[in-house]
Tab-separated table of C-alpha atoms and ligand atoms in Angstrom:
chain	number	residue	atom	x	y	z
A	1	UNK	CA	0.000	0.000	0.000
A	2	UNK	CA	1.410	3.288	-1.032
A	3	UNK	CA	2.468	5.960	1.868
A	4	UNK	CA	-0.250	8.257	1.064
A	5	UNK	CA	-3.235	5.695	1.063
A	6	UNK	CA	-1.589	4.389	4.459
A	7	UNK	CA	-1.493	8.033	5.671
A	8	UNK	CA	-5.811	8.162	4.510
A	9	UNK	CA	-6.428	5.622	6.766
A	10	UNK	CA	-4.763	7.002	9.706
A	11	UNK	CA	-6.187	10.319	9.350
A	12	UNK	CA	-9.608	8.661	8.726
A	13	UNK	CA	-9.315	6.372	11.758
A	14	UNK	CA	-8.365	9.956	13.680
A	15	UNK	CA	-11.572	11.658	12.126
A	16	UNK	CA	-9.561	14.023	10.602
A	17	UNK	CA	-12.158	14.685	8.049
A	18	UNK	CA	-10.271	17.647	6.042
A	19	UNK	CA	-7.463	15.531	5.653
A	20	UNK	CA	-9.230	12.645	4.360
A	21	UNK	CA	-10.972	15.033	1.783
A	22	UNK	CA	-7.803	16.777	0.822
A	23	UNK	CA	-5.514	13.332	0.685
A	24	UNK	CA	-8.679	11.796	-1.374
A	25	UNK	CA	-7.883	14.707	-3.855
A	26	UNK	CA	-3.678	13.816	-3.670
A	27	UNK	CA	-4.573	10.246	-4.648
A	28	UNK	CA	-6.790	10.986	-7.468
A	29	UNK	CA	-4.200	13.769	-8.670
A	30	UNK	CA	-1.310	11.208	-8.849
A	31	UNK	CA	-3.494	8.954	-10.825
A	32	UNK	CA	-4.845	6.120	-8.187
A	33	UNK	CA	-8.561	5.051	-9.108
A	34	UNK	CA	-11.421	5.937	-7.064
A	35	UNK	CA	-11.837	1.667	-6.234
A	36	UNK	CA	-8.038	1.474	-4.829
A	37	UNK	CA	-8.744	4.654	-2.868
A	38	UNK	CA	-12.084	3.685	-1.206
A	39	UNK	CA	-10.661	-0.115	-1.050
A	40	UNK	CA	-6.786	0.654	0.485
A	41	UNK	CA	-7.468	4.385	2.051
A	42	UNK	CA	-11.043	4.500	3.101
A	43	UNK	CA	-12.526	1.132	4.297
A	44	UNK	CA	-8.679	-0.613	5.321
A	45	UNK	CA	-9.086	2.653	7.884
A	46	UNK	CA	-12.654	2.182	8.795
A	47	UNK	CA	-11.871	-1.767	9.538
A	48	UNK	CA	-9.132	-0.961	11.786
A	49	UNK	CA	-11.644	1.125	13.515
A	50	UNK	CA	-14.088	-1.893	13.789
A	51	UNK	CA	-11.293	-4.090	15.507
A	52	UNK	CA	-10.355	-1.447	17.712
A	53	UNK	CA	-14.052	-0.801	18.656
A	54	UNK	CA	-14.628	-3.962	19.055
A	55	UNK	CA	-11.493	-4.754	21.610
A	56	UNK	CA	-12.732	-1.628	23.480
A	57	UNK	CA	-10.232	0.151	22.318
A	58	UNK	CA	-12.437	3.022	20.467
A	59	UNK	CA	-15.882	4.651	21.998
A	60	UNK	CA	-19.055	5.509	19.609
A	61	UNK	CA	-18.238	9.036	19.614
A	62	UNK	CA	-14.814	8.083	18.251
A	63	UNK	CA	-16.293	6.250	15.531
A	64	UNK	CA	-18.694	8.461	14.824
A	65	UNK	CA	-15.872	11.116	14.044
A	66	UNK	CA	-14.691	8.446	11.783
A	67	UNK	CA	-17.552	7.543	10.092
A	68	UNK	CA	-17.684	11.495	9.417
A	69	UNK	CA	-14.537	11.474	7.515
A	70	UNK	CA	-15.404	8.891	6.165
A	71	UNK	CA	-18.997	10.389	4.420
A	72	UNK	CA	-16.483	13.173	3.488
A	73	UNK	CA	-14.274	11.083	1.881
A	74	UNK	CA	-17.026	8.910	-0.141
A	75	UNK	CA	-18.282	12.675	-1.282
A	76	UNK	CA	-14.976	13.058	-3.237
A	77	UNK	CA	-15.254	9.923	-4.774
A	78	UNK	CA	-18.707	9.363	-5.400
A	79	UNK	CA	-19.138	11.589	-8.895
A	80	UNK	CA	-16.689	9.315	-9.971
A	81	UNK	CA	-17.806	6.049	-9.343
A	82	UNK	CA	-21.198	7.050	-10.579
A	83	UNK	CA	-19.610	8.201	-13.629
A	84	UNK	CA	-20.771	6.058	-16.234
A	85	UNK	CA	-21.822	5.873	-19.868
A	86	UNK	CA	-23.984	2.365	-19.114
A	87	UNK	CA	-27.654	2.696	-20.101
A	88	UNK	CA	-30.190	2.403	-17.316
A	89	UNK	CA	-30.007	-0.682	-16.113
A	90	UNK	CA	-32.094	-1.466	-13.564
A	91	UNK	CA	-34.171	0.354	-10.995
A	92	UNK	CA	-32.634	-0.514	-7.412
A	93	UNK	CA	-34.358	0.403	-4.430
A	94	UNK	CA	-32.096	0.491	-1.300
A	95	UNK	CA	-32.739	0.959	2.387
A	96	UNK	CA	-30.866	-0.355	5.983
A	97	UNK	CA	-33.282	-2.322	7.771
A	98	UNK	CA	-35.346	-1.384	10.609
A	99	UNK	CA	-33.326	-1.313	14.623
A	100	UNK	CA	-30.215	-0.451	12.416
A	101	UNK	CA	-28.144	3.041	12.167
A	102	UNK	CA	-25.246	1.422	10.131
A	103	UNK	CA	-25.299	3.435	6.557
A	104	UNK	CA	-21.662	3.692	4.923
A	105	UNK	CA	-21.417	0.187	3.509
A	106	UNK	CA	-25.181	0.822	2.174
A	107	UNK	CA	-24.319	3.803	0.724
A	108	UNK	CA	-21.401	2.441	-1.058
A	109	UNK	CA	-23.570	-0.535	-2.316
A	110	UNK	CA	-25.810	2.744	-3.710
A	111	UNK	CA	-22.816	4.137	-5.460
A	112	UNK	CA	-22.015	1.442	-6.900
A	113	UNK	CA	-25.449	0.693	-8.669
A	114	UNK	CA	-25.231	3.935	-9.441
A	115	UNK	CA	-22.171	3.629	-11.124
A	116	UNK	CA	-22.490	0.602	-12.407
A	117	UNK	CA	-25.968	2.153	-14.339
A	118	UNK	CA	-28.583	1.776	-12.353
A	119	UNK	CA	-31.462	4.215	-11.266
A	120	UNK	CA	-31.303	4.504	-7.417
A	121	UNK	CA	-33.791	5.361	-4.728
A	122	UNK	CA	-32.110	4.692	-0.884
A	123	UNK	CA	-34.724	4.822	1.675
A	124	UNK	CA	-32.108	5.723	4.390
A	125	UNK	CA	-31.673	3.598	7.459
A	126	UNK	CA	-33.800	2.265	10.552
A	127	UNK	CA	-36.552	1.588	7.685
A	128	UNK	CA	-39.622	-0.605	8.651
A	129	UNK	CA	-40.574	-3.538	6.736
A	130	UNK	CA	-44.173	-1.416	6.017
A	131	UNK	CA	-42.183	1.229	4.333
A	132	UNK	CA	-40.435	-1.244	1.889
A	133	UNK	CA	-43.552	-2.622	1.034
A	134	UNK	CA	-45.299	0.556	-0.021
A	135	UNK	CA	-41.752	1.780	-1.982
A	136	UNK	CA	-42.113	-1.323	-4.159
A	137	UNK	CA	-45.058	-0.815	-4.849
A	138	UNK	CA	-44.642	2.782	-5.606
A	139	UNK	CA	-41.583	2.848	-7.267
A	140	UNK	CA	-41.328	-1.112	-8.897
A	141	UNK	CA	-37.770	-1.572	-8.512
A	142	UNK	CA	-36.245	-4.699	-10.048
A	143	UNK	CA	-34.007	-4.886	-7.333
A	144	UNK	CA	-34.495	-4.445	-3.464
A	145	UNK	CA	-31.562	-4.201	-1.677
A	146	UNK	CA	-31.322	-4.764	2.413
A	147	UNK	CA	-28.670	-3.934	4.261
A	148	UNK	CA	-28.085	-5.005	7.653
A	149	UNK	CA	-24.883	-4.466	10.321
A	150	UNK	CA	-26.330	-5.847	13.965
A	151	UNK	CA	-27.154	-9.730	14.442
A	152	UNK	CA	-30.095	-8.400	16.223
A	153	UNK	CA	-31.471	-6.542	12.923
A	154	UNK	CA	-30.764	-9.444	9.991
A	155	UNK	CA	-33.778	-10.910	11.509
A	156	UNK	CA	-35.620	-7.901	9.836
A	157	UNK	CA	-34.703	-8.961	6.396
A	158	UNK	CA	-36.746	-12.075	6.912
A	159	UNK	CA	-39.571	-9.601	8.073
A	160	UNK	CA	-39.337	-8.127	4.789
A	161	UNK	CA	-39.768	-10.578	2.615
A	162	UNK	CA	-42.527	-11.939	4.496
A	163	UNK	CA	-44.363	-8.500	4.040
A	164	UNK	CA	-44.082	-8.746	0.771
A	165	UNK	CA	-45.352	-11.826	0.522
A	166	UNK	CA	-48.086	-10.394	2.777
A	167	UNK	CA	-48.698	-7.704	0.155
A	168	UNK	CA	-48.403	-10.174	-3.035
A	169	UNK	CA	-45.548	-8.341	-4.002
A	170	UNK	CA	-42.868	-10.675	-3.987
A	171	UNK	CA	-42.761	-11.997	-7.527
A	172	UNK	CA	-42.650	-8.296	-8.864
A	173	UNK	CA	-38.835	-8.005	-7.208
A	174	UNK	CA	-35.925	-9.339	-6.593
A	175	UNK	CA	-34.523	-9.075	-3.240
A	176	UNK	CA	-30.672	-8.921	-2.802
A	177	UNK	CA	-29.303	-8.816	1.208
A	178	UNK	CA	-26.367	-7.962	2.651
A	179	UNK	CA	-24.038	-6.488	5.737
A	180	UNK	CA	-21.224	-7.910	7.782
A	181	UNK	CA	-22.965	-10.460	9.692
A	182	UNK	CA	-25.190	-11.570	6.563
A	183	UNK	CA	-24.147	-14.674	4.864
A	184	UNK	CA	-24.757	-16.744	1.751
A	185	UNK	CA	-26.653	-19.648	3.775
A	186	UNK	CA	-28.907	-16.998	5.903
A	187	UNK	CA	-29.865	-15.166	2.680
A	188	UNK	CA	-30.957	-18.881	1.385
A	189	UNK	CA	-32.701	-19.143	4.806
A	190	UNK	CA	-34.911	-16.349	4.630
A	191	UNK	CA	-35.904	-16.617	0.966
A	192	UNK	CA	-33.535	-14.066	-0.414
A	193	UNK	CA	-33.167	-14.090	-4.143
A	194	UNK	CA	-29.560	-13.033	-3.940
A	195	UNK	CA	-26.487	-11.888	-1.357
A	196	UNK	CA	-23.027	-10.107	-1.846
A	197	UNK	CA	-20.126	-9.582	0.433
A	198	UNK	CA	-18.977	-6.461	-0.787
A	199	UNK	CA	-20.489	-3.243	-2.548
A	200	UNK	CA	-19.054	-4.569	-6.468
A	201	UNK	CA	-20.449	-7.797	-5.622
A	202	UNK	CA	-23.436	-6.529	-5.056
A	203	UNK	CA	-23.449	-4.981	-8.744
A	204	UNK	CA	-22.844	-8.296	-10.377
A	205	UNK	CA	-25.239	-10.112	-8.402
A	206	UNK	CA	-28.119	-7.123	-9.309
A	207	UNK	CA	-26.927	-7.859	-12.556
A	208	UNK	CA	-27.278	-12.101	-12.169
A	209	UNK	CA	-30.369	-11.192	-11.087
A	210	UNK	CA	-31.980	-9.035	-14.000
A	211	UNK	CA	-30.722	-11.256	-16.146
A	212	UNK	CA	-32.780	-14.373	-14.174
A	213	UNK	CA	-35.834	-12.448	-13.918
A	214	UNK	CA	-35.591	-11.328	-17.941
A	215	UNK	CA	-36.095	-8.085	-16.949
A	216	UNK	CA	-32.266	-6.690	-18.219
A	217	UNK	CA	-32.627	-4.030	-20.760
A	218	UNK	CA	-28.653	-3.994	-21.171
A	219	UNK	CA	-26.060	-5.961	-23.267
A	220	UNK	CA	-22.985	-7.080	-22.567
A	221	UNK	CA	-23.773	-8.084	-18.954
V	301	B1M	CO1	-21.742	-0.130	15.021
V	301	B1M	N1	-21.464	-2.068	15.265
V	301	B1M	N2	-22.981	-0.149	16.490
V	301	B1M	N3	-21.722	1.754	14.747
V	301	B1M	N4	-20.220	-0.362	13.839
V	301	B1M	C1	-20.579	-2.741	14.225
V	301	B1M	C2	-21.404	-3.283	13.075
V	301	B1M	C3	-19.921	-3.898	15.111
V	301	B1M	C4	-19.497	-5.140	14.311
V	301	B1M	C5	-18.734	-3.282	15.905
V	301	B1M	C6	-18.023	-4.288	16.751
V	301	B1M	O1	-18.489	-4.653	17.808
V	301	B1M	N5	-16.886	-4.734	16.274
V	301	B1M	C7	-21.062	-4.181	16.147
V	301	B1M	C8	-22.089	-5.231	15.731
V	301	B1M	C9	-21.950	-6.508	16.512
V	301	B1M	C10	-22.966	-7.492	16.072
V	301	B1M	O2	-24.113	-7.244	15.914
V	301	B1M	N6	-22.476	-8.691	15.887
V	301	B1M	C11	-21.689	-2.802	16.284
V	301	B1M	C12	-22.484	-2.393	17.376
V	301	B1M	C13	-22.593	-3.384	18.525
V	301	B1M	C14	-23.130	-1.150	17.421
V	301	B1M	C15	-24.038	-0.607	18.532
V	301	B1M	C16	-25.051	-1.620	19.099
V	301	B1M	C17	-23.112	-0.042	19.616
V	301	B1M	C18	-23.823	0.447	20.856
V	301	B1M	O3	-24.628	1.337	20.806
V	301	B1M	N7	-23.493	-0.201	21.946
V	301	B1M	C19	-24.745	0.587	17.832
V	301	B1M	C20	-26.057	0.168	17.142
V	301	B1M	C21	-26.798	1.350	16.579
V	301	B1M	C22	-27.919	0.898	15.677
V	301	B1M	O4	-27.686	0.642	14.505
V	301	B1M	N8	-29.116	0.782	16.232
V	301	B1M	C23	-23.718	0.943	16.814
V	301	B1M	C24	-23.543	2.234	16.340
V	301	B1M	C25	-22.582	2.604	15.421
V	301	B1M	C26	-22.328	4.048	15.026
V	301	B1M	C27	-23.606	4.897	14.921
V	301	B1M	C28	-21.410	4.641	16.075
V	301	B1M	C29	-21.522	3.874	13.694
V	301	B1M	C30	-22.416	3.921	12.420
V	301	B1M	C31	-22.267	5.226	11.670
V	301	B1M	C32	-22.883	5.114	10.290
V	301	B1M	O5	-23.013	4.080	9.688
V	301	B1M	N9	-23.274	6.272	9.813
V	301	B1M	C33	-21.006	2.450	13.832
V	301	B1M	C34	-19.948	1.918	13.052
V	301	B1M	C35	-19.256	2.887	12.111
V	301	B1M	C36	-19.570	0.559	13.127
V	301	B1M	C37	-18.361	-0.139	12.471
V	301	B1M	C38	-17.134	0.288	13.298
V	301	B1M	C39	-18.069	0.135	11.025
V	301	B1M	C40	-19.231	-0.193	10.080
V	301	B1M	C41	-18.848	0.325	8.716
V	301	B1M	O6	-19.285	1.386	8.314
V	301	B1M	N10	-17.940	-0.408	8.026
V	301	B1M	C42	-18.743	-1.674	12.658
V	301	B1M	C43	-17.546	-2.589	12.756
V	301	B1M	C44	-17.184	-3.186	11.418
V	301	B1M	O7	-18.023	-3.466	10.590
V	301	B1M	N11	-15.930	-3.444	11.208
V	301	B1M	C45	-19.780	-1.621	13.695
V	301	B1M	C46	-17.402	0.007	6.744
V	301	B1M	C47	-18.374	-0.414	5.641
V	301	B1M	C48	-17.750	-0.074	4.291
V	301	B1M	O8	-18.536	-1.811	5.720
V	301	B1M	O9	-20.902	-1.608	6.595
V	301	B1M	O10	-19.742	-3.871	6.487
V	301	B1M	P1	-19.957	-2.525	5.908
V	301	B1M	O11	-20.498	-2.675	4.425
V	301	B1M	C49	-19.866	-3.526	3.480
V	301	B1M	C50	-20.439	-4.949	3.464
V	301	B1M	O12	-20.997	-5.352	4.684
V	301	B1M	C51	-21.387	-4.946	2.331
V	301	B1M	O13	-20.815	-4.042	1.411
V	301	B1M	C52	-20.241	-2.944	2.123
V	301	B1M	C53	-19.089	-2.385	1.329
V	301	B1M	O14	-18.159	-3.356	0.983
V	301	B1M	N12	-22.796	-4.553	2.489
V	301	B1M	C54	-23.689	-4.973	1.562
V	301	B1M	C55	-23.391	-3.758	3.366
V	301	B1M	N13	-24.691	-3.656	3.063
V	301	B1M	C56	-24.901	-4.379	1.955
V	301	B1M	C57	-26.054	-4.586	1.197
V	301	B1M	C58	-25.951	-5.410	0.074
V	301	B1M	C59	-24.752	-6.002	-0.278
V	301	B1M	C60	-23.604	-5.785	0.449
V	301	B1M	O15	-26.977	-5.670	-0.727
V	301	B1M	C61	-28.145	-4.937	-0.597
């Protein structure tokens, strides 16, 4: 990792949200991409904050100053990763589920789709099951995406879908989950059509999944 990306993550671990901004500019200036930047500056310092939060080590105000510079950073580089000459393709609806606060790995799964070409509507976080339900219906994404952080909120993805089924709306949309304590097997448990690790696996699976439901209006996927 280059001295200046390692110098990012300190000053975002520090909250040092100017610096993060201005080094976010440095990077881009001596010709690192916006992925290397979020992947080796931005989230390498915001998981060294999630060990050290975790050990005790860091307080929520702490990471809260972090997660500040980190927003600011993301704001540098998310013109860029939206920039894109794909068609539309896909409508993704986006929200962090009910119980849950967590919004910077959401957010990056919205730039992303964004980037990546598809139209994006985030609901925010803390978002009940009810409101879901009446965006799909509303807005008829192809995609829903869930994001959850706390193994006390996953269980609200599961509420989801079950609304939806409730509301005979869940053959009109895919439904893609994800979040650090998500995985592969609990998505198949709760009748999710899709998971990703990570915000550019997220893209492909959208993607997998237009393609499954015939609803991609794209080549070359
Ligand atoms: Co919270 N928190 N937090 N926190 N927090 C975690 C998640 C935790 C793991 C920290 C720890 O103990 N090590 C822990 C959860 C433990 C658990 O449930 N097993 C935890 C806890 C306990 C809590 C509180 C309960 C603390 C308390 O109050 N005692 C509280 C809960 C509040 C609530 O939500 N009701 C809380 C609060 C907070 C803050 C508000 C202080 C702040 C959030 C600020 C914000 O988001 N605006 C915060 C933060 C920042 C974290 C950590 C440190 C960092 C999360 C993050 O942003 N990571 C986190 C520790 C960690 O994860 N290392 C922690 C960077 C981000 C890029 O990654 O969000 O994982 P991530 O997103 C990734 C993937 O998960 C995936 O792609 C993203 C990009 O690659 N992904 C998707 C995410 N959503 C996806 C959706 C998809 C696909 C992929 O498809 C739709």
């Amino acid at each position: 990792m280059s001295e200046l990306l390692k110098k990012l993550a300190e000053d975002l671990y520090n909250g040092d949200a100017d610096s993060v901004v201005a080094l976010v500019r440095q990077a881009l200036n001596n010709g690192l991409t916006p992925a290397e930047i979020l992947e080796h500056g931005l989230i390498a310092g915001m998981n060294v904050v999630g060990k050290d939060f975790r050990d005790g080590l860091l307080f929520i105000p702490e990471v809260l100053i972090a997660a500040r510079a980190m927003h600011a950073g993301m704001g540098v580089l998310k013109p860029l990763l939206a920039e894109s000459d794909v068609p539309p393709t896909g409508r993704f609806l986006i929200g962090t589920v009910q119980g849950d606060l967590h919004d910077i790995g959401k957010n990056l799964v919205a730039m992303m789709m964004e980037g990546a070409g598809f139209e994006v509507h985030d609901l925010g976080v803390d978002v009940p099951a009810q409101k879901f339900v009446a965006e799909v219906k509303a807005w008829q994404p192809d995609v829903l995406g869930l994001s959850a952080l706390l193994t006390t909120t996953m269980a609200e993805m599961k509420t989801v879908i079950e609304a939806l089924d409730d509301a005979d709306l869940r053959d009109r949309v895919k439904v893609l989950v994800g979040g650090a304590p998500v995985t592969e097997k609990y998505a198949a448990e709760i009748g999710a059509d899709g998971y990703a690790a990570n915000a550019s696996t997220a893209v492909e699976e959208a993607r997998k999944l237009l393609l499954l439901g015939g609803q991609c209006n794209t080549t070359g996927l």
